[in-house]
């Protein structure tokens, strides 16, 4: 190190070594070549690097904020944020549901249950993220191609996304598709009334609807159980089959099934 306090390239390693030994009060730093006051240079450099990193970080955030405010990139950025929102929403929806269903109806070790919860959450989150990304990307591409937004664009983009992302027949996709099916049927029924395709009922038909839904689902459960979705079978087995079996007060009121003998 020169007397002016600047670090030479050749002496950097030796200087750092000397500073470390100084911290641990080693006798090396007693050498006049490396007086203890020169350690301030090292600390000043560390502080300067920290300030530089903070400045660069703030500048980068400022550049990114300016970029995402530009309308010319709005369509592409909307696709990216859609991917983000799909991943977050999928995790928030699936995690608590998987947690409850796994600990209520699945057997196995704690590790196996946690693995099943994480896998279900990841699958739901990933699929929803990729679907939103695909849908919004195709929607933007069609609008740019035709110069305006058409109603058919939404239908076609969603059809492609549904085929690519939710077309695999697994229990996660099955639950999501059946959930949407009930909403679609409700929506189409209301739309048909609004458009005048079917007359508006003069009285509340919801009780009839409820009676038919529960009548069909219990008939299917009792006589064609294999046609129902597995999670629905588990729920209905707990409600209607397990309630027929008990041995004593413990599995009559406290537990659903008796504890295995040790």
PDB file of C-alpha atoms in Angstrom:
ATOM      1  CA  UNK A   1       0.000   0.000   0.000  1.00  0.00           C
ATOM      2  CA  UNK A   2       1.313   3.459  -0.905  1.00  0.00           C
ATOM      3  CA  UNK A   3       1.549   6.265   1.614  1.00  0.00           C
ATOM      4  CA  UNK A   4      -1.222   8.157  -0.166  1.00  0.00           C
ATOM      5  CA  UNK A   5      -3.667   5.485   0.999  1.00  0.00           C
ATOM      6  CA  UNK A   6      -4.402   3.925  -2.451  1.00  0.00           C
ATOM      7  CA  UNK A   7      -4.373   0.147  -2.936  1.00  0.00           C
ATOM      8  CA  UNK A   8      -2.033  -1.353  -5.530  1.00  0.00           C
ATOM      9  CA  UNK A   9      -3.181  -4.404  -7.480  1.00  0.00           C
ATOM     10  CA  UNK A  10      -0.175  -6.506  -6.465  1.00  0.00           C
ATOM     11  CA  UNK A  11      -0.574  -5.699  -2.790  1.00  0.00           C
ATOM     12  CA  UNK A  12      -4.359  -6.127  -2.471  1.00  0.00           C
ATOM     13  CA  UNK A  13      -4.300  -9.744  -1.319  1.00  0.00           C
ATOM     14  CA  UNK A  14      -1.530  -9.097   1.182  1.00  0.00           C
ATOM     15  CA  UNK A  15      -3.319  -6.007   2.476  1.00  0.00           C
ATOM     16  CA  UNK A  16      -6.599  -7.856   3.020  1.00  0.00           C
ATOM     17  CA  UNK A  17      -4.758 -10.616   4.816  1.00  0.00           C
ATOM     18  CA  UNK A  18      -3.147  -8.076   7.072  1.00  0.00           C
ATOM     19  CA  UNK A  19      -6.505  -6.424   7.827  1.00  0.00           C
ATOM     20  CA  UNK A  20      -7.997  -9.788   8.825  1.00  0.00           C
ATOM     21  CA  UNK A  21      -5.115 -10.504  11.142  1.00  0.00           C
ATOM     22  CA  UNK A  22      -5.505  -7.049  12.613  1.00  0.00           C
ATOM     23  CA  UNK A  23      -9.137  -7.747  13.466  1.00  0.00           C
ATOM     24  CA  UNK A  24      -8.105 -10.841  15.368  1.00  0.00           C
ATOM     25  CA  UNK A  25      -5.307  -8.847  17.043  1.00  0.00           C
ATOM     26  CA  UNK A  26      -2.550 -10.807  15.393  1.00  0.00           C
ATOM     27  CA  UNK A  27       0.989  -9.507  15.682  1.00  0.00           C
ATOM     28  CA  UNK A  28       1.399  -9.237  11.884  1.00  0.00           C
ATOM     29  CA  UNK A  29      -0.191  -5.823  11.839  1.00  0.00           C
ATOM     30  CA  UNK A  30       2.430  -4.493  14.177  1.00  0.00           C
ATOM     31  CA  UNK A  31       4.679  -4.249  11.169  1.00  0.00           C
ATOM     32  CA  UNK A  32       5.247  -0.644  10.170  1.00  0.00           C
ATOM     33  CA  UNK A  33       4.371  -1.554   6.562  1.00  0.00           C
ATOM     34  CA  UNK A  34       0.733  -2.127   7.596  1.00  0.00           C
ATOM     35  CA  UNK A  35      -0.233   0.273  10.339  1.00  0.00           C
ATOM     36  CA  UNK A  36      -3.701  -0.272  11.863  1.00  0.00           C
ATOM     37  CA  UNK A  37      -4.976   3.075  10.563  1.00  0.00           C
ATOM     38  CA  UNK A  38      -4.937   1.720   6.984  1.00  0.00           C
ATOM     39  CA  UNK A  39      -7.839  -0.626   7.797  1.00  0.00           C
ATOM     40  CA  UNK A  40     -10.082   2.418   7.428  1.00  0.00           C
ATOM     41  CA  UNK A  41      -9.416   2.276   3.686  1.00  0.00           C
ATOM     42  CA  UNK A  42     -10.901  -1.212   3.480  1.00  0.00           C
ATOM     43  CA  UNK A  43     -13.971  -0.195   5.429  1.00  0.00           C
ATOM     44  CA  UNK A  44     -14.386   2.930   3.274  1.00  0.00           C
ATOM     45  CA  UNK A  45     -14.246   0.746   0.140  1.00  0.00           C
ATOM     46  CA  UNK A  46     -16.906  -1.591   1.544  1.00  0.00           C
ATOM     47  CA  UNK A  47     -19.175   1.323   2.338  1.00  0.00           C
ATOM     48  CA  UNK A  48     -18.594   2.819  -1.111  1.00  0.00           C
ATOM     49  CA  UNK A  49     -19.485  -0.469  -2.775  1.00  0.00           C
ATOM     50  CA  UNK A  50     -22.672  -0.687  -0.725  1.00  0.00           C
ATOM     51  CA  UNK A  51     -23.659   2.844  -1.749  1.00  0.00           C
ATOM     52  CA  UNK A  52     -22.886   2.052  -5.385  1.00  0.00           C
ATOM     53  CA  UNK A  53     -24.998  -1.117  -5.265  1.00  0.00           C
ATOM     54  CA  UNK A  54     -27.884   0.837  -3.742  1.00  0.00           C
ATOM     55  CA  UNK A  55     -27.607   3.504  -6.444  1.00  0.00           C
ATOM     56  CA  UNK A  56     -27.547   0.913  -9.230  1.00  0.00           C
ATOM     57  CA  UNK A  57     -30.542  -0.867  -7.699  1.00  0.00           C
ATOM     58  CA  UNK A  58     -32.585   2.338  -7.505  1.00  0.00           C
ATOM     59  CA  UNK A  59     -31.632   3.276 -11.062  1.00  0.00           C
ATOM     60  CA  UNK A  60     -32.672  -0.154 -12.321  1.00  0.00           C
ATOM     61  CA  UNK A  61     -36.047   0.070 -10.557  1.00  0.00           C
ATOM     62  CA  UNK A  62     -36.577   3.549 -12.045  1.00  0.00           C
ATOM     63  CA  UNK A  63     -35.807   2.282 -15.558  1.00  0.00           C
ATOM     64  CA  UNK A  64     -38.167  -0.698 -15.140  1.00  0.00           C
ATOM     65  CA  UNK A  65     -40.954   1.565 -13.831  1.00  0.00           C
ATOM     66  CA  UNK A  66     -40.570   3.855 -16.832  1.00  0.00           C
ATOM     67  CA  UNK A  67     -40.634   0.854 -19.163  1.00  0.00           C
ATOM     68  CA  UNK A  68     -43.823  -0.691 -17.804  1.00  0.00           C
ATOM     69  CA  UNK A  69     -45.644   2.653 -18.058  1.00  0.00           C
ATOM     70  CA  UNK A  70     -45.206   2.781 -21.841  1.00  0.00           C
ATOM     71  CA  UNK A  71     -48.457   1.902 -23.616  1.00  0.00           C
ATOM     72  CA  UNK A  72     -46.621   0.344 -26.554  1.00  0.00           C
ATOM     73  CA  UNK A  73     -45.677  -2.594 -24.319  1.00  0.00           C
ATOM     74  CA  UNK A  74     -49.039  -2.877 -22.547  1.00  0.00           C
ATOM     75  CA  UNK A  75     -50.227  -6.032 -24.313  1.00  0.00           C
ATOM     76  CA  UNK A  76     -46.989  -7.939 -23.697  1.00  0.00           C
ATOM     77  CA  UNK A  77     -46.759  -6.787 -20.092  1.00  0.00           C
ATOM     78  CA  UNK A  78     -50.402  -7.753 -19.504  1.00  0.00           C
ATOM     79  CA  UNK A  79     -49.520 -11.293 -20.587  1.00  0.00           C
ATOM     80  CA  UNK A  80     -46.640 -11.407 -18.094  1.00  0.00           C
ATOM     81  CA  UNK A  81     -48.740 -10.066 -15.227  1.00  0.00           C
ATOM     82  CA  UNK A  82     -51.503 -12.487 -16.162  1.00  0.00           C
ATOM     83  CA  UNK A  83     -49.019 -15.329 -15.754  1.00  0.00           C
ATOM     84  CA  UNK A  84     -48.075 -13.959 -12.328  1.00  0.00           C
ATOM     85  CA  UNK A  85     -51.694 -13.564 -11.203  1.00  0.00           C
ATOM     86  CA  UNK A  86     -52.582 -17.046 -12.422  1.00  0.00           C
ATOM     87  CA  UNK A  87     -49.750 -18.597 -10.413  1.00  0.00           C
ATOM     88  CA  UNK A  88     -50.639 -16.673  -7.242  1.00  0.00           C
ATOM     89  CA  UNK A  89     -54.399 -17.262  -7.483  1.00  0.00           C
ATOM     90  CA  UNK A  90     -53.960 -20.964  -8.236  1.00  0.00           C
ATOM     91  CA  UNK A  91     -51.781 -21.425  -5.163  1.00  0.00           C
ATOM     92  CA  UNK A  92     -54.156 -19.451  -2.918  1.00  0.00           C
ATOM     93  CA  UNK A  93     -57.157 -21.478  -4.067  1.00  0.00           C
ATOM     94  CA  UNK A  94     -55.608 -24.955  -4.100  1.00  0.00           C
ATOM     95  CA  UNK A  95     -53.385 -24.924  -0.991  1.00  0.00           C
ATOM     96  CA  UNK A  96     -56.154 -24.668   1.661  1.00  0.00           C
ATOM     97  CA  UNK A  97     -58.417 -27.054  -0.262  1.00  0.00           C
ATOM     98  CA  UNK A  98     -55.653 -29.642  -0.633  1.00  0.00           C
ATOM     99  CA  UNK A  99     -54.700 -29.231   3.014  1.00  0.00           C
ATOM    100  CA  UNK A 100     -58.226 -29.952   4.263  1.00  0.00           C
ATOM    101  CA  UNK A 101     -59.011 -32.790   1.854  1.00  0.00           C
ATOM    102  CA  UNK A 102     -55.661 -34.511   2.378  1.00  0.00           C
ATOM    103  CA  UNK A 103     -55.799 -34.553   6.172  1.00  0.00           C
ATOM    104  CA  UNK A 104     -59.494 -35.489   6.217  1.00  0.00           C
ATOM    105  CA  UNK A 105     -59.620 -38.299   3.696  1.00  0.00           C
ATOM    106  CA  UNK A 106     -56.107 -39.494   2.790  1.00  0.00           C
ATOM    107  CA  UNK A 107     -53.987 -41.939   4.710  1.00  0.00           C
ATOM    108  CA  UNK A 108     -50.202 -42.077   4.848  1.00  0.00           C
ATOM    109  CA  UNK A 109     -47.317 -40.482   6.662  1.00  0.00           C
ATOM    110  CA  UNK A 110     -47.053 -36.764   7.317  1.00  0.00           C
ATOM    111  CA  UNK A 111     -44.338 -36.508   4.665  1.00  0.00           C
ATOM    112  CA  UNK A 112     -46.553 -38.172   2.073  1.00  0.00           C
ATOM    113  CA  UNK A 113     -49.464 -35.888   2.918  1.00  0.00           C
ATOM    114  CA  UNK A 114     -47.345 -32.736   2.710  1.00  0.00           C
ATOM    115  CA  UNK A 115     -45.917 -33.925  -0.597  1.00  0.00           C
ATOM    116  CA  UNK A 116     -49.428 -34.467  -1.974  1.00  0.00           C
ATOM    117  CA  UNK A 117     -50.494 -30.974  -0.841  1.00  0.00           C
ATOM    118  CA  UNK A 118     -47.466 -29.315  -2.432  1.00  0.00           C
ATOM    119  CA  UNK A 119     -47.891 -31.280  -5.671  1.00  0.00           C
ATOM    120  CA  UNK A 120     -51.576 -30.376  -5.973  1.00  0.00           C
ATOM    121  CA  UNK A 121     -50.843 -26.720  -5.216  1.00  0.00           C
ATOM    122  CA  UNK A 122     -47.998 -26.596  -7.734  1.00  0.00           C
ATOM    123  CA  UNK A 123     -50.068 -28.277 -10.461  1.00  0.00           C
ATOM    124  CA  UNK A 124     -53.045 -25.942  -9.999  1.00  0.00           C
ATOM    125  CA  UNK A 125     -50.833 -22.855  -9.817  1.00  0.00           C
ATOM    126  CA  UNK A 126     -48.774 -23.838 -12.868  1.00  0.00           C
ATOM    127  CA  UNK A 127     -51.761 -24.761 -15.023  1.00  0.00           C
ATOM    128  CA  UNK A 128     -53.662 -21.590 -14.252  1.00  0.00           C
ATOM    129  CA  UNK A 129     -50.573 -19.454 -14.878  1.00  0.00           C
ATOM    130  CA  UNK A 130     -49.920 -21.079 -18.264  1.00  0.00           C
ATOM    131  CA  UNK A 131     -53.582 -20.853 -19.247  1.00  0.00           C
ATOM    132  CA  UNK A 132     -53.783 -17.119 -18.505  1.00  0.00           C
ATOM    133  CA  UNK A 133     -50.482 -16.598 -20.353  1.00  0.00           C
ATOM    134  CA  UNK A 134     -51.751 -18.534 -23.403  1.00  0.00           C
ATOM    135  CA  UNK A 135     -55.200 -16.937 -23.403  1.00  0.00           C
ATOM    136  CA  UNK A 136     -54.033 -13.345 -23.096  1.00  0.00           C
ATOM    137  CA  UNK A 137     -51.227 -13.908 -25.604  1.00  0.00           C
ATOM    138  CA  UNK A 138     -53.570 -15.338 -28.247  1.00  0.00           C
ATOM    139  CA  UNK A 139     -56.144 -12.646 -27.508  1.00  0.00           C
ATOM    140  CA  UNK A 140     -53.567  -9.892 -28.087  1.00  0.00           C
ATOM    141  CA  UNK A 141     -52.299 -11.591 -31.247  1.00  0.00           C
ATOM    142  CA  UNK A 142     -55.791 -11.861 -32.764  1.00  0.00           C
ATOM    143  CA  UNK A 143     -56.621  -8.254 -31.906  1.00  0.00           C
ATOM    144  CA  UNK A 144     -53.407  -7.066 -33.534  1.00  0.00           C
ATOM    145  CA  UNK A 145     -54.063  -9.227 -36.591  1.00  0.00           C
ATOM    146  CA  UNK A 146     -57.632  -7.987 -37.147  1.00  0.00           C
ATOM    147  CA  UNK A 147     -57.161  -4.458 -35.839  1.00  0.00           C
ATOM    148  CA  UNK A 148     -59.991  -4.708 -33.305  1.00  0.00           C
ATOM    149  CA  UNK A 149     -61.395  -7.020 -30.668  1.00  0.00           C
ATOM    150  CA  UNK A 150     -64.077  -9.527 -31.712  1.00  0.00           C
ATOM    151  CA  UNK A 151     -66.152 -11.759 -29.427  1.00  0.00           C
ATOM    152  CA  UNK A 152     -64.943 -14.879 -31.242  1.00  0.00           C
ATOM    153  CA  UNK A 153     -61.365 -14.009 -30.266  1.00  0.00           C
ATOM    154  CA  UNK A 154     -62.054 -14.750 -26.616  1.00  0.00           C
ATOM    155  CA  UNK A 155     -63.733 -18.068 -27.418  1.00  0.00           C
ATOM    156  CA  UNK A 156     -60.957 -19.272 -29.731  1.00  0.00           C
ATOM    157  CA  UNK A 157     -58.118 -18.205 -27.432  1.00  0.00           C
ATOM    158  CA  UNK A 158     -59.750 -19.950 -24.471  1.00  0.00           C
ATOM    159  CA  UNK A 159     -60.420 -23.093 -26.521  1.00  0.00           C
ATOM    160  CA  UNK A 160     -56.741 -23.352 -27.467  1.00  0.00           C
ATOM    161  CA  UNK A 161     -55.630 -22.664 -23.897  1.00  0.00           C
ATOM    162  CA  UNK A 162     -58.088 -25.190 -22.490  1.00  0.00           C
ATOM    163  CA  UNK A 163     -56.909 -27.843 -24.949  1.00  0.00           C
ATOM    164  CA  UNK A 164     -53.205 -27.254 -24.282  1.00  0.00           C
ATOM    165  CA  UNK A 165     -53.272 -26.697 -20.509  1.00  0.00           C
ATOM    166  CA  UNK A 166     -56.379 -28.379 -19.104  1.00  0.00           C
ATOM    167  CA  UNK A 167     -56.730 -31.132 -21.700  1.00  0.00           C
ATOM    168  CA  UNK A 168     -54.830 -33.700 -19.641  1.00  0.00           C
ATOM    169  CA  UNK A 169     -57.251 -35.912 -17.720  1.00  0.00           C
ATOM    170  CA  UNK A 170     -56.093 -35.720 -14.099  1.00  0.00           C
ATOM    171  CA  UNK A 171     -57.919 -35.008 -10.842  1.00  0.00           C
ATOM    172  CA  UNK A 172     -56.810 -31.359 -10.675  1.00  0.00           C
ATOM    173  CA  UNK A 173     -57.967 -30.522 -14.198  1.00  0.00           C
ATOM    174  CA  UNK A 174     -61.125 -32.565 -13.697  1.00  0.00           C
ATOM    175  CA  UNK A 175     -62.090 -30.552 -10.620  1.00  0.00           C
ATOM    176  CA  UNK A 176     -61.403 -27.232 -12.338  1.00  0.00           C
ATOM    177  CA  UNK A 177     -63.319 -28.162 -15.492  1.00  0.00           C
ATOM    178  CA  UNK A 178     -66.336 -29.446 -13.549  1.00  0.00           C
ATOM    179  CA  UNK A 179     -66.323 -26.324 -11.386  1.00  0.00           C
ATOM    180  CA  UNK A 180     -66.426 -24.205 -14.535  1.00  0.00           C
ATOM    181  CA  UNK A 181     -69.073 -26.387 -16.168  1.00  0.00           C
ATOM    182  CA  UNK A 182     -71.635 -25.617 -13.453  1.00  0.00           C
ATOM    183  CA  UNK A 183     -70.897 -21.894 -13.798  1.00  0.00           C
ATOM    184  CA  UNK A 184     -71.140 -22.070 -17.587  1.00  0.00           C
ATOM    185  CA  UNK A 185     -74.539 -23.777 -17.467  1.00  0.00           C
ATOM    186  CA  UNK A 186     -75.829 -21.173 -15.031  1.00  0.00           C
ATOM    187  CA  UNK A 187     -74.453 -18.358 -17.170  1.00  0.00           C
ATOM    188  CA  UNK A 188     -75.867 -19.742 -20.415  1.00  0.00           C
ATOM    189  CA  UNK A 189     -79.288 -20.206 -18.801  1.00  0.00           C
ATOM    190  CA  UNK A 190     -79.358 -16.600 -17.631  1.00  0.00           C
ATOM    191  CA  UNK A 191     -78.114 -15.381 -21.003  1.00  0.00           C
ATOM    192  CA  UNK A 192     -80.857 -17.328 -22.775  1.00  0.00           C
ATOM    193  CA  UNK A 193     -83.431 -15.582 -20.592  1.00  0.00           C
ATOM    194  CA  UNK A 194     -81.853 -12.152 -21.164  1.00  0.00           C
ATOM    195  CA  UNK A 195     -81.821 -12.658 -24.947  1.00  0.00           C
ATOM    196  CA  UNK A 196     -85.396 -13.911 -24.965  1.00  0.00           C
ATOM    197  CA  UNK A 197     -84.566 -17.383 -26.220  1.00  0.00           C
ATOM    198  CA  UNK A 198     -86.483 -18.902 -23.320  1.00  0.00           C
ATOM    199  CA  UNK A 199     -89.225 -17.178 -21.324  1.00  0.00           C
ATOM    200  CA  UNK A 200     -88.393 -15.861 -17.890  1.00  0.00           C
ATOM    201  CA  UNK A 201     -89.885 -18.123 -15.207  1.00  0.00           C
ATOM    202  CA  UNK A 202     -92.896 -16.692 -13.404  1.00  0.00           C
ATOM    203  CA  UNK A 203     -91.800 -18.219 -10.103  1.00  0.00           C
ATOM    204  CA  UNK A 204     -88.551 -19.192  -8.397  1.00  0.00           C
ATOM    205  CA  UNK A 205     -87.229 -22.381  -9.997  1.00  0.00           C
ATOM    206  CA  UNK A 206     -84.241 -22.714  -7.678  1.00  0.00           C
ATOM    207  CA  UNK A 207     -85.989 -25.230  -5.348  1.00  0.00           C
ATOM    208  CA  UNK A 208     -86.694 -27.483  -8.345  1.00  0.00           C
ATOM    209  CA  UNK A 209     -83.108 -27.129  -9.480  1.00  0.00           C
ATOM    210  CA  UNK A 210     -81.806 -28.061  -6.007  1.00  0.00           C
ATOM    211  CA  UNK A 211     -84.126 -31.059  -5.780  1.00  0.00           C
ATOM    212  CA  UNK A 212     -82.944 -32.441  -9.131  1.00  0.00           C
ATOM    213  CA  UNK A 213     -79.238 -31.869  -8.388  1.00  0.00           C
ATOM    214  CA  UNK A 214     -79.372 -33.685  -5.051  1.00  0.00           C
ATOM    215  CA  UNK A 215     -81.664 -36.382  -6.357  1.00  0.00           C
ATOM    216  CA  UNK A 216     -79.345 -37.243  -9.237  1.00  0.00           C
ATOM    217  CA  UNK A 217     -76.111 -37.071  -7.250  1.00  0.00           C
ATOM    218  CA  UNK A 218     -77.344 -39.395  -4.492  1.00  0.00           C
ATOM    219  CA  UNK A 219     -78.788 -41.819  -7.023  1.00  0.00           C
ATOM    220  CA  UNK A 220     -75.437 -41.901  -8.801  1.00  0.00           C
ATOM    221  CA  UNK A 221     -73.606 -42.351  -5.505  1.00  0.00           C
ATOM    222  CA  UNK A 222     -75.773 -45.232  -4.336  1.00  0.00           C
ATOM    223  CA  UNK A 223     -75.999 -47.174  -7.605  1.00  0.00           C
ATOM    224  CA  UNK A 224     -73.322 -45.862 -10.032  1.00  0.00           C
ATOM    225  CA  UNK A 225     -70.640 -44.621  -7.659  1.00  0.00           C
ATOM    226  CA  UNK A 226     -67.791 -45.205 -10.096  1.00  0.00           C
ATOM    227  CA  UNK A 227     -69.115 -42.451 -12.347  1.00  0.00           C
ATOM    228  CA  UNK A 228     -68.524 -39.745  -9.740  1.00  0.00           C
ATOM    229  CA  UNK A 229     -65.298 -37.829  -9.254  1.00  0.00           C
ATOM    230  CA  UNK A 230     -63.010 -39.419  -6.585  1.00  0.00           C
ATOM    231  CA  UNK A 231     -63.021 -36.485  -4.159  1.00  0.00           C
ATOM    232  CA  UNK A 232     -66.830 -36.375  -4.304  1.00  0.00           C
ATOM    233  CA  UNK A 233     -66.941 -40.112  -3.646  1.00  0.00           C
ATOM    234  CA  UNK A 234     -64.723 -39.633  -0.568  1.00  0.00           C
ATOM    235  CA  UNK A 235     -66.912 -36.865   0.793  1.00  0.00           C
ATOM    236  CA  UNK A 236     -70.126 -38.775   0.288  1.00  0.00           C
ATOM    237  CA  UNK A 237     -68.653 -41.987   1.675  1.00  0.00           C
ATOM    238  CA  UNK A 238     -67.778 -40.116   4.870  1.00  0.00           C
ATOM    239  CA  UNK A 239     -71.298 -38.666   5.089  1.00  0.00           C
ATOM    240  CA  UNK A 240     -73.520 -41.553   4.067  1.00  0.00           C
ATOM    241  CA  UNK A 241     -71.561 -44.815   4.412  1.00  0.00           C
ATOM    242  CA  UNK A 242     -69.342 -44.234   7.435  1.00  0.00           C
ATOM    243  CA  UNK A 243     -72.333 -42.989   9.422  1.00  0.00           C
ATOM    244  CA  UNK A 244     -73.783 -46.526   9.240  1.00  0.00           C
ATOM    245  CA  UNK A 245     -70.898 -48.104  11.181  1.00  0.00           C
ATOM    246  CA  UNK A 246     -69.844 -47.810  14.844  1.00  0.00           C
ATOM    247  CA  UNK A 247     -68.681 -50.081  17.636  1.00  0.00           C
ATOM    248  CA  UNK A 248     -68.848 -47.990  20.782  1.00  0.00           C
ATOM    249  CA  UNK A 249     -69.177 -44.412  21.951  1.00  0.00           C
ATOM    250  CA  UNK A 250     -65.658 -43.555  20.760  1.00  0.00           C
ATOM    251  CA  UNK A 251     -66.364 -44.114  17.059  1.00  0.00           C
ATOM    252  CA  UNK A 252     -69.997 -43.081  17.409  1.00  0.00           C
ATOM    253  CA  UNK A 253     -69.419 -39.474  18.525  1.00  0.00           C
ATOM    254  CA  UNK A 254     -65.711 -38.789  18.976  1.00  0.00           C
ATOM    255  CA  UNK A 255     -64.066 -40.480  15.990  1.00  0.00           C
ATOM    256  CA  UNK A 256     -65.371 -41.563  12.636  1.00  0.00           C
ATOM    257  CA  UNK A 257     -63.534 -44.887  12.778  1.00  0.00           C
ATOM    258  CA  UNK A 258     -62.078 -46.777  15.736  1.00  0.00           C
ATOM    259  CA  UNK A 259     -58.394 -46.306  16.394  1.00  0.00           C
ATOM    260  CA  UNK A 260     -56.259 -49.304  15.340  1.00  0.00           C
ATOM    261  CA  UNK A 261     -55.140 -51.518  18.181  1.00  0.00           C
ATOM    262  CA  UNK A 262     -51.539 -50.992  19.249  1.00  0.00           C
TER     263      UNK A 262
END
